[in-house]
Tab-separated table of C-alpha atoms and ligand atoms in Angstrom:
chain	number	residue	atom	x	y	z
A	13	UNK	CA	-11.253	-27.342	7.764
A	14	UNK	CA	-12.824	-24.951	6.127
A	15	UNK	CA	-13.799	-21.482	7.988
A	16	UNK	CA	-16.902	-22.179	7.564
A	17	UNK	CA	-16.980	-25.464	9.085
A	18	UNK	CA	-14.521	-24.374	12.066
A	19	UNK	CA	-15.186	-20.964	12.854
A	20	UNK	CA	-18.948	-19.482	12.498
A	21	UNK	CA	-18.487	-16.331	14.188
A	22	UNK	CA	-15.518	-15.477	11.409
A	23	UNK	CA	-17.741	-17.272	8.933
A	24	UNK	CA	-20.503	-14.552	9.289
A	25	UNK	CA	-18.679	-11.432	9.840
A	26	UNK	CA	-16.499	-12.563	6.579
A	27	UNK	CA	-19.797	-13.131	4.675
A	28	UNK	CA	-21.262	-10.007	5.768
A	29	UNK	CA	-18.398	-8.030	4.374
A	30	UNK	CA	-18.468	-9.920	1.278
A	31	UNK	CA	-22.329	-8.739	1.012
A	32	UNK	CA	-21.321	-5.556	1.864
A	33	UNK	CA	-19.011	-5.303	-1.008
A	34	UNK	CA	-21.475	-6.938	-3.762
A	35	UNK	CA	-24.129	-5.015	-2.805
A	36	UNK	CA	-22.499	-1.686	-2.233
A	37	UNK	CA	-20.891	1.087	-4.577
A	38	UNK	CA	-17.263	1.406	-3.635
A	39	UNK	CA	-16.356	4.470	-4.024
A	40	UNK	CA	-13.108	4.947	-1.645
A	41	UNK	CA	-10.646	6.018	-4.176
A	42	UNK	CA	-7.851	3.758	-2.399
A	43	UNK	CA	-9.894	1.076	-2.525
A	44	UNK	CA	-10.357	-1.968	-4.833
A	45	UNK	CA	-11.146	-5.586	-6.143
A	46	UNK	CA	-8.346	-7.886	-6.398
A	47	UNK	CA	-8.764	-10.464	-8.951
A	48	UNK	CA	-9.204	-14.217	-7.815
A	49	UNK	CA	-5.601	-15.267	-8.511
A	50	UNK	CA	-4.499	-12.234	-6.305
A	51	UNK	CA	-6.735	-13.944	-3.424
A	52	UNK	CA	-5.503	-17.417	-4.347
A	53	UNK	CA	-1.730	-16.181	-3.602
A	54	UNK	CA	-2.351	-14.542	-0.711
A	55	UNK	CA	-4.111	-17.728	0.656
A	56	UNK	CA	-1.183	-19.720	-0.603
A	57	UNK	CA	1.293	-21.725	1.481
A	58	UNK	CA	3.854	-18.798	0.801
A	59	UNK	CA	2.818	-17.442	4.113
A	60	UNK	CA	4.408	-20.200	6.050
A	61	UNK	CA	8.100	-19.111	4.803
A	62	UNK	CA	10.514	-16.824	6.797
A	63	UNK	CA	12.868	-15.389	3.994
A	64	UNK	CA	14.653	-12.594	5.960
A	65	UNK	CA	17.418	-11.226	3.545
A	66	UNK	CA	17.264	-10.984	-0.363
A	67	UNK	CA	17.277	-13.375	-3.229
A	68	UNK	CA	20.776	-15.512	-3.065
A	69	UNK	CA	21.098	-14.052	0.296
A	70	UNK	CA	18.809	-15.188	3.173
A	71	UNK	CA	19.233	-15.880	6.913
A	72	UNK	CA	17.092	-18.873	6.427
A	73	UNK	CA	17.444	-22.238	4.557
A	74	UNK	CA	15.244	-23.536	2.289
A	75	UNK	CA	14.459	-20.345	0.381
A	76	UNK	CA	15.181	-21.394	-3.024
A	77	UNK	CA	11.490	-21.189	-4.081
A	78	UNK	CA	10.943	-17.974	-2.508
A	79	UNK	CA	13.838	-16.534	-4.416
A	80	UNK	CA	11.522	-17.362	-7.608
A	81	UNK	CA	8.499	-15.954	-6.269
A	82	UNK	CA	10.185	-12.642	-5.183
A	83	UNK	CA	12.347	-12.405	-8.415
A	84	UNK	CA	9.137	-12.697	-10.252
A	85	UNK	CA	7.443	-9.460	-8.504
A	86	UNK	CA	10.628	-7.582	-8.666
A	87	UNK	CA	11.421	-8.439	-12.610
A	88	UNK	CA	7.394	-7.666	-13.372
A	89	UNK	CA	7.779	-4.371	-11.294
A	90	UNK	CA	10.753	-3.193	-13.326
A	91	UNK	CA	9.106	-3.713	-16.519
A	92	UNK	CA	5.890	-1.909	-15.669
A	93	UNK	CA	7.481	1.197	-14.391
A	94	UNK	CA	11.021	0.940	-16.277
A	95	UNK	CA	12.613	0.915	-12.427
A	96	UNK	CA	16.266	0.058	-12.004
A	97	UNK	CA	15.665	-1.397	-8.681
A	98	UNK	CA	12.602	-2.390	-7.046
A	99	UNK	CA	12.077	-3.758	-3.304
A	100	UNK	CA	8.648	-5.422	-2.581
A	101	UNK	CA	9.068	-6.288	0.802
A	102	UNK	CA	7.617	-3.042	2.102
A	103	UNK	CA	4.507	-4.145	4.169
A	104	UNK	CA	2.540	-1.284	2.956
A	105	UNK	CA	2.611	2.271	2.105
A	106	UNK	CA	3.802	3.856	5.347
A	107	UNK	CA	6.575	1.255	6.075
A	108	UNK	CA	7.724	2.088	2.472
A	109	UNK	CA	7.910	6.091	2.778
A	110	UNK	CA	9.512	5.712	6.058
A	111	UNK	CA	12.141	3.159	4.899
A	112	UNK	CA	12.664	5.286	1.547
A	113	UNK	CA	13.743	8.377	4.197
A	114	UNK	CA	15.723	6.242	6.098
A	115	UNK	CA	17.892	5.101	3.123
A	116	UNK	CA	19.125	8.540	2.365
A	117	UNK	CA	18.232	10.904	5.581
A	118	UNK	CA	19.749	11.485	8.982
A	119	UNK	CA	17.830	12.582	12.057
A	120	UNK	CA	17.161	16.634	11.787
A	121	UNK	CA	17.688	16.437	7.948
A	122	UNK	CA	14.668	19.150	5.963
A	123	UNK	CA	11.947	17.521	4.062
A	124	UNK	CA	9.599	19.504	1.914
A	125	UNK	CA	6.343	17.871	1.483
A	126	UNK	CA	2.831	18.577	0.869
A	127	UNK	CA	0.574	19.763	3.724
A	128	UNK	CA	-2.072	16.776	4.667
A	129	UNK	CA	-5.253	18.965	4.065
A	130	UNK	CA	-3.847	19.910	0.483
A	131	UNK	CA	-3.957	16.238	-0.345
A	132	UNK	CA	-0.577	15.157	1.518
A	133	UNK	CA	-0.583	11.707	3.156
A	134	UNK	CA	0.469	11.439	7.258
A	135	UNK	CA	3.601	10.266	6.438
A	136	UNK	CA	4.477	13.170	4.176
A	137	UNK	CA	5.498	14.756	7.968
A	138	UNK	CA	1.885	15.491	9.738
A	139	UNK	CA	2.774	16.563	13.352
A	140	UNK	CA	0.808	13.535	14.988
A	141	UNK	CA	3.494	11.274	13.390
A	142	UNK	CA	6.725	9.744	14.829
A	143	UNK	CA	8.709	10.605	12.134
A	144	UNK	CA	7.505	14.547	11.965
A	145	UNK	CA	10.143	14.280	15.276
A	146	UNK	CA	12.989	12.909	13.740
A	147	UNK	CA	12.977	14.745	10.307
A	148	UNK	CA	12.561	18.667	9.843
A	149	UNK	CA	9.533	18.482	7.583
A	150	UNK	CA	8.531	22.150	5.912
A	151	UNK	CA	4.899	21.297	4.521
A	152	UNK	CA	4.052	23.067	1.119
A	153	UNK	CA	-0.013	24.013	-0.519
A	154	UNK	CA	-1.355	24.023	-3.490
A	155	UNK	CA	-2.224	27.354	-5.078
A	156	UNK	CA	-5.628	28.926	-4.142
A	157	UNK	CA	-6.627	27.748	-7.765
A	158	UNK	CA	-5.896	24.365	-6.770
A	159	UNK	CA	-2.606	23.478	-8.954
A	160	UNK	CA	0.793	22.853	-7.733
A	161	UNK	CA	2.622	25.960	-7.178
A	162	UNK	CA	5.829	25.307	-8.505
A	163	UNK	CA	7.244	28.486	-8.208
A	164	UNK	CA	6.600	28.729	-4.642
A	165	UNK	CA	7.766	25.363	-4.197
A	166	UNK	CA	11.039	26.405	-5.913
A	167	UNK	CA	11.339	29.553	-3.405
A	168	UNK	CA	10.675	27.285	-0.587
A	169	UNK	CA	13.392	24.934	-1.491
A	170	UNK	CA	16.010	27.904	-1.937
A	171	UNK	CA	14.933	29.177	1.507
A	172	UNK	CA	14.900	25.818	3.334
A	173	UNK	CA	17.576	24.067	1.401
A	174	UNK	CA	15.860	20.468	1.765
A	175	UNK	CA	17.611	17.577	1.566
A	176	UNK	CA	14.725	15.724	0.071
A	177	UNK	CA	11.729	16.988	-2.219
A	178	UNK	CA	8.557	14.923	-1.713
A	179	UNK	CA	5.712	14.860	-4.147
A	180	UNK	CA	2.751	12.328	-4.825
A	181	UNK	CA	-0.383	12.596	-3.032
A	182	UNK	CA	-3.480	10.683	-1.145
A	183	UNK	CA	-6.201	13.534	-2.025
A	184	UNK	CA	-4.642	15.557	-4.949
A	185	UNK	CA	-6.707	14.927	-8.181
A	186	UNK	CA	-4.271	16.587	-10.605
A	187	UNK	CA	-1.412	15.856	-12.770
A	188	UNK	CA	2.170	16.358	-11.265
A	189	UNK	CA	5.567	17.795	-13.464
A	190	UNK	CA	8.020	15.509	-12.180
A	191	UNK	CA	10.579	17.165	-14.429
A	192	UNK	CA	9.712	20.602	-13.093
A	193	UNK	CA	10.171	18.830	-9.267
A	194	UNK	CA	13.691	17.625	-10.507
A	195	UNK	CA	14.824	20.818	-12.123
A	196	UNK	CA	13.569	22.354	-8.296
A	197	UNK	CA	15.251	19.637	-6.410
A	198	UNK	CA	18.421	19.535	-8.548
A	199	UNK	CA	19.155	23.343	-7.813
A	200	UNK	CA	19.229	22.791	-4.508
A	201	UNK	CA	21.082	19.512	-4.498
A	202	UNK	CA	18.328	17.841	-2.827
A	203	UNK	CA	17.169	14.237	-3.638
A	204	UNK	CA	13.598	13.813	-4.958
A	205	UNK	CA	11.047	10.917	-4.147
A	206	UNK	CA	7.193	10.376	-5.294
A	207	UNK	CA	4.929	8.630	-3.313
A	208	UNK	CA	2.338	7.539	-6.080
A	209	UNK	CA	0.425	5.081	-3.890
A	210	UNK	CA	-2.982	6.194	-5.721
A	211	UNK	CA	-2.049	6.516	-8.611
A	212	UNK	CA	0.371	3.473	-9.223
A	213	UNK	CA	-1.803	1.729	-11.939
A	214	UNK	CA	-2.676	4.737	-13.844
A	215	UNK	CA	0.792	5.655	-14.143
A	216	UNK	CA	1.741	1.536	-15.072
A	217	UNK	CA	-1.039	1.896	-17.713
A	218	UNK	CA	0.588	5.058	-19.338
A	219	UNK	CA	-2.425	6.885	-18.075
A	220	UNK	CA	-0.368	9.479	-15.999
A	221	UNK	CA	3.083	11.018	-16.050
A	222	UNK	CA	5.755	8.518	-14.935
A	223	UNK	CA	8.641	9.548	-12.157
A	224	UNK	CA	10.255	6.497	-11.932
A	225	UNK	CA	12.935	7.139	-14.745
A	226	UNK	CA	13.449	10.764	-13.442
A	227	UNK	CA	13.343	10.618	-9.390
A	228	UNK	CA	15.666	8.837	-7.185
A	229	UNK	CA	13.104	7.220	-5.092
A	230	UNK	CA	9.357	6.429	-5.603
A	231	UNK	CA	7.063	4.463	-3.270
A	232	UNK	CA	3.834	3.131	-3.539
A	233	UNK	CA	1.136	1.050	-2.199
A	234	UNK	CA	0.275	-1.907	-4.375
A	235	UNK	CA	-3.620	-2.106	-3.352
A	236	UNK	CA	-5.259	0.882	-4.940
A	237	UNK	CA	-5.288	1.769	-8.740
A	238	UNK	CA	-2.521	-1.057	-9.085
A	239	UNK	CA	-5.203	-3.625	-7.995
A	240	UNK	CA	-2.879	-5.944	-6.374
A	241	UNK	CA	-2.746	-7.308	-2.331
A	242	UNK	CA	-2.521	-4.589	0.272
A	243	UNK	CA	1.305	-4.112	0.420
A	244	UNK	CA	3.982	-1.454	-0.350
A	245	UNK	CA	7.141	-1.113	-2.392
A	246	UNK	CA	9.993	0.922	-3.250
A	247	UNK	CA	11.747	1.771	-6.775
A	248	UNK	CA	14.847	3.540	-6.837
A	249	UNK	CA	17.855	4.266	-9.069
A	250	UNK	CA	20.591	1.277	-8.863
A	251	UNK	CA	23.011	4.049	-6.858
A	252	UNK	CA	20.594	4.040	-3.788
A	253	UNK	CA	19.590	0.520	-4.192
A	254	UNK	CA	22.124	-0.798	-1.174
A	255	UNK	CA	20.735	1.821	0.865
A	256	UNK	CA	16.777	0.836	0.202
A	257	UNK	CA	17.344	-2.730	0.988
A	258	UNK	CA	19.169	-2.388	4.036
A	259	UNK	CA	16.629	0.212	5.250
A	260	UNK	CA	13.439	-2.089	4.873
A	261	UNK	CA	15.724	-5.123	6.133
A	262	UNK	CA	17.431	-5.294	8.575
A	263	UNK	CA	16.556	-1.375	9.231
A	264	UNK	CA	12.982	-1.481	9.750
A	265	UNK	CA	11.214	-4.926	9.069
A	266	UNK	CA	11.646	-8.304	9.543
A	267	UNK	CA	10.664	-11.300	7.519
A	268	UNK	CA	8.940	-10.381	4.110
A	269	UNK	CA	5.335	-11.598	3.802
A	270	UNK	CA	6.017	-13.647	1.019
A	271	UNK	CA	2.574	-14.887	0.209
A	272	UNK	CA	1.516	-11.028	-0.331
A	273	UNK	CA	4.649	-10.952	-2.488
A	274	UNK	CA	3.532	-13.716	-4.577
A	275	UNK	CA	0.183	-11.793	-4.953
A	276	UNK	CA	2.125	-8.667	-6.264
A	277	UNK	CA	3.497	-10.813	-8.736
A	278	UNK	CA	0.411	-11.871	-10.266
A	279	UNK	CA	-0.901	-8.027	-10.140
A	280	UNK	CA	2.088	-6.951	-11.488
A	281	UNK	CA	1.348	-9.684	-14.547
A	282	UNK	CA	-2.171	-8.446	-14.625
A	283	UNK	CA	-1.062	-5.134	-14.847
A	284	UNK	CA	0.927	-5.700	-17.743
A	285	UNK	CA	-1.826	-7.183	-19.679
A	286	UNK	CA	-3.568	-5.034	-22.580
A	287	UNK	CA	-6.643	-5.171	-20.184
A	288	UNK	CA	-5.444	-3.408	-17.702
A	289	UNK	CA	-4.535	-0.298	-20.096
A	290	UNK	CA	-8.655	-0.044	-20.844
A	291	UNK	CA	-9.026	-0.895	-17.164
A	292	UNK	CA	-6.613	2.374	-15.960
A	293	UNK	CA	-8.035	4.383	-19.214
A	294	UNK	CA	-11.931	3.964	-18.179
A	295	UNK	CA	-10.871	4.430	-14.645
A	296	UNK	CA	-9.910	8.251	-15.750
A	297	UNK	CA	-12.935	8.146	-17.787
A	298	UNK	CA	-15.420	7.690	-15.369
A	299	UNK	CA	-13.749	10.084	-12.566
A	300	UNK	CA	-14.116	12.879	-15.371
A	301	UNK	CA	-17.905	11.763	-16.174
A	302	UNK	CA	-18.665	12.292	-12.361
A	303	UNK	CA	-16.643	15.781	-12.070
A	304	UNK	CA	-18.816	16.856	-15.111
A	305	UNK	CA	-21.880	15.520	-13.006
A	306	UNK	CA	-21.408	17.453	-10.138
A	307	UNK	CA	-20.047	20.549	-11.575
A	308	UNK	CA	-23.557	20.829	-13.546
A	309	UNK	CA	-24.934	20.414	-10.409
A	310	UNK	CA	-23.286	23.040	-8.480
A	311	UNK	CA	-21.005	21.422	-6.463
A	312	UNK	CA	-17.472	23.024	-5.125
A	313	UNK	CA	-14.692	20.732	-6.577
A	314	UNK	CA	-11.338	20.945	-5.073
A	315	UNK	CA	-8.444	21.555	-7.106
A	316	UNK	CA	-10.875	22.456	-10.126
A	317	UNK	CA	-11.373	18.617	-11.077
A	318	UNK	CA	-9.888	15.580	-11.570
A	319	UNK	CA	-6.815	14.039	-13.783
A	320	UNK	CA	-6.653	10.937	-12.110
A	321	UNK	CA	-9.024	8.877	-10.402
A	322	UNK	CA	-10.262	10.641	-7.525
A	323	UNK	CA	-12.515	13.747	-6.663
A	324	UNK	CA	-12.316	16.048	-3.509
A	325	UNK	CA	-15.866	17.948	-2.646
A	326	UNK	CA	-16.298	20.388	-0.468
A	327	UNK	CA	-19.796	19.375	0.716
A	328	UNK	CA	-20.321	22.146	2.914
A	329	UNK	CA	-19.888	24.530	0.600
A	330	UNK	CA	-21.988	22.676	-1.998
A	331	UNK	CA	-25.017	21.489	-0.056
A	332	UNK	CA	-24.606	22.857	3.830
A	333	UNK	CA	-23.767	19.248	5.110
A	334	UNK	CA	-20.329	18.101	6.945
A	335	UNK	CA	-18.239	15.712	5.463
A	336	UNK	CA	-19.308	13.069	8.074
A	337	UNK	CA	-22.967	13.681	7.486
A	338	UNK	CA	-22.401	13.258	3.725
A	339	UNK	CA	-20.537	9.965	4.644
A	340	UNK	CA	-23.222	8.832	6.864
A	341	UNK	CA	-26.007	9.385	4.256
A	342	UNK	CA	-24.282	7.846	1.582
A	343	UNK	CA	-23.052	4.894	3.860
A	344	UNK	CA	-26.959	4.395	4.292
A	345	UNK	CA	-27.733	4.577	0.289
A	346	UNK	CA	-25.000	1.844	-0.189
A	347	UNK	CA	-22.273	4.570	-1.520
A	348	UNK	CA	-19.003	4.288	0.360
A	349	UNK	CA	-17.212	7.148	0.338
A	350	UNK	CA	-14.781	8.933	3.094
A	351	UNK	CA	-14.796	12.241	5.017
A	352	UNK	CA	-11.958	14.186	4.064
A	353	UNK	CA	-10.792	17.684	4.988
A	354	UNK	CA	-10.439	20.387	2.060
A	355	UNK	CA	-7.363	22.873	1.771
A	356	UNK	CA	-6.918	24.594	5.093
A	357	UNK	CA	-9.883	22.818	6.141
A	358	UNK	CA	-11.625	25.246	9.116
A	359	UNK	CA	-13.300	22.045	10.689
A	360	UNK	CA	-11.435	18.899	12.271
A	361	UNK	CA	-10.440	15.847	10.343
A	362	UNK	CA	-13.136	13.554	12.135
A	363	UNK	CA	-15.876	16.075	10.864
A	364	UNK	CA	-14.461	18.002	7.657
A	365	UNK	CA	-15.781	20.072	5.130
A	366	UNK	CA	-15.039	17.467	2.313
A	367	UNK	CA	-15.953	13.826	0.804
A	368	UNK	CA	-12.986	12.072	-0.980
A	369	UNK	CA	-14.234	9.736	-3.477
A	370	UNK	CA	-13.053	7.726	-6.816
A	371	UNK	CA	-13.616	5.338	-9.693
A	372	UNK	CA	-11.035	2.520	-9.078
A	373	UNK	CA	-13.331	-0.209	-7.413
A	374	UNK	CA	-16.529	0.323	-9.696
A	375	UNK	CA	-14.552	0.316	-12.686
A	376	UNK	CA	-13.176	-2.988	-11.892
A	377	UNK	CA	-16.967	-4.189	-11.486
A	378	UNK	CA	-17.381	-2.674	-15.396
A	379	UNK	CA	-19.226	0.377	-14.818
A	380	UNK	CA	-19.161	3.262	-17.354
A	381	UNK	CA	-19.929	6.440	-17.996
A	382	UNK	CA	-23.640	5.922	-18.105
A	383	UNK	CA	-23.325	4.269	-14.601
A	384	UNK	CA	-21.500	7.294	-13.500
A	385	UNK	CA	-24.192	9.276	-14.150
A	386	UNK	CA	-26.410	7.600	-12.434
A	387	UNK	CA	-24.195	7.131	-9.318
A	388	UNK	CA	-23.955	10.852	-9.324
A	389	UNK	CA	-27.481	11.621	-9.254
A	390	UNK	CA	-27.844	9.184	-6.242
A	391	UNK	CA	-24.812	10.921	-4.342
A	392	UNK	CA	-26.685	14.305	-4.781
A	393	UNK	CA	-29.851	12.901	-3.772
A	394	UNK	CA	-28.268	11.201	-0.647
A	395	UNK	CA	-26.080	14.221	0.162
A	396	UNK	CA	-28.943	16.844	-0.290
A	397	UNK	CA	-31.431	14.651	1.595
A	398	UNK	CA	-29.106	13.658	4.067
A	399	UNK	CA	-31.491	13.333	6.968
A	400	UNK	CA	-34.173	11.395	5.149
A	401	UNK	CA	-34.239	8.126	5.465
A	402	UNK	CA	-36.510	6.615	3.487
A	403	UNK	CA	-35.266	8.538	0.658
A	404	UNK	CA	-31.722	6.860	1.540
A	405	UNK	CA	-33.173	3.711	1.572
A	406	UNK	CA	-34.917	4.333	-1.806
A	407	UNK	CA	-31.289	5.005	-3.061
A	408	UNK	CA	-29.665	1.665	-1.519
A	409	UNK	CA	-32.388	0.102	-3.681
A	410	UNK	CA	-31.725	1.532	-6.665
A	411	UNK	CA	-27.740	0.821	-5.891
A	412	UNK	CA	-28.386	-3.030	-5.064
A	413	UNK	CA	-30.453	-3.024	-8.336
A	414	UNK	CA	-27.421	-1.983	-10.087
A	415	UNK	CA	-24.611	-3.690	-8.389
A	416	UNK	CA	-26.523	-6.998	-9.167
A	417	UNK	CA	-25.542	-6.231	-12.974
A	418	UNK	CA	-22.051	-6.542	-12.045
A	419	UNK	CA	-21.692	-9.629	-10.232
A	420	UNK	CA	-18.215	-9.982	-7.635
A	421	UNK	CA	-16.784	-12.787	-6.598
A	422	UNK	CA	-19.323	-15.160	-7.857
A	423	UNK	CA	-19.390	-18.551	-6.127
A	424	UNK	CA	-17.375	-17.206	-3.164
A	425	UNK	CA	-18.748	-17.666	0.311
A	426	UNK	CA	-16.745	-18.437	3.664
B	520	DSN	N1	-5.150	5.578	3.706
B	520	DSN	C1	-4.812	5.552	2.769
B	520	DSN	C2	-5.728	6.319	1.527
B	520	DSN	O1	-7.191	6.210	1.999
B	520	DSN	O2	-5.480	7.366	0.749
B	520	DSN	C3	-3.697	6.294	2.468
B	520	DSN	O3	-2.802	5.774	3.297
């Protein structure tokens, strides 16, 4: 039975979400629109199978075709990133990071990770997380000019003698010099790990530096710029392969979600196509266009601008509205962003000083530089007139007219 025929309540909620995705501008930089093939794989019969273990070494019978599915995902990921070993079973980014830590660290070991408000992720050692009580996270920050301060990172590494140096961020918009980080880690005998969740698609397409050939461990999600299903992945050197696999299963997880792994295989194949390179190039061109538009309008951009797909903007300094107020106003205008702390934010995470936004999803829809100029003008208007509901509604109508020109999931309904 279809969802529509069986469950009118769920059907209504899904159709409303589909309409929201179609008629809005999705500017949250960690979101994207997967292809119809990825959606098909997610809804496939591969969801029915238990397959604890790894290819050829499963705890259940009947895994011969699941082995084929998982091999396709692994081989394509290796080809995309030049990885020696890949584990495609992590359920998402946070479990991938925790598994990667547990593969190499003992309780109490020291990790150098980026502070959350400077662009790091919760799982990079924020005190509210469970793992912050297990490992000794020392958190570094960006320099006042917004760049990564490698000299400071080296000084901190020499002082704290970490077992792991961690880079790769969730709200940081600049490039990373992985060779320099490796040099620092080597000097103190530390492992290297990069969390490339946000920029994996840009790296796969050759648009940004690739840490995989250099680093011991690289974790990622598969659903952001990589445009696959919601999931995670760990890449590592062959020497760590056994430890990583053991950390994921049986260390942390049970049965892998094989429908998601099938969808990862499709997404990786898509990312190997020449069209994906053009997509990734356009993501950056679009982000750079937004940077220029906001700079011209006098906005304060954190980290001095962007090299990747995202921008972090101080809206308190720019227009005297909080991140929460800006997010609400933009929501009313049909433009989805997320409120976000800025480096050393004086305000709390539920009503911070900034908003974070980016271009992966609008670029998937086919939007280019002229559209970015229009979007920046609307965003400026909405943020500047955050309390003017009539104005926000007028922008929303403009947004709808624009998105109508870039159809999404044509013919789909629930
Ligand atoms: N929630 C993700 C993001 O939006 O960046 C990170 O986990």
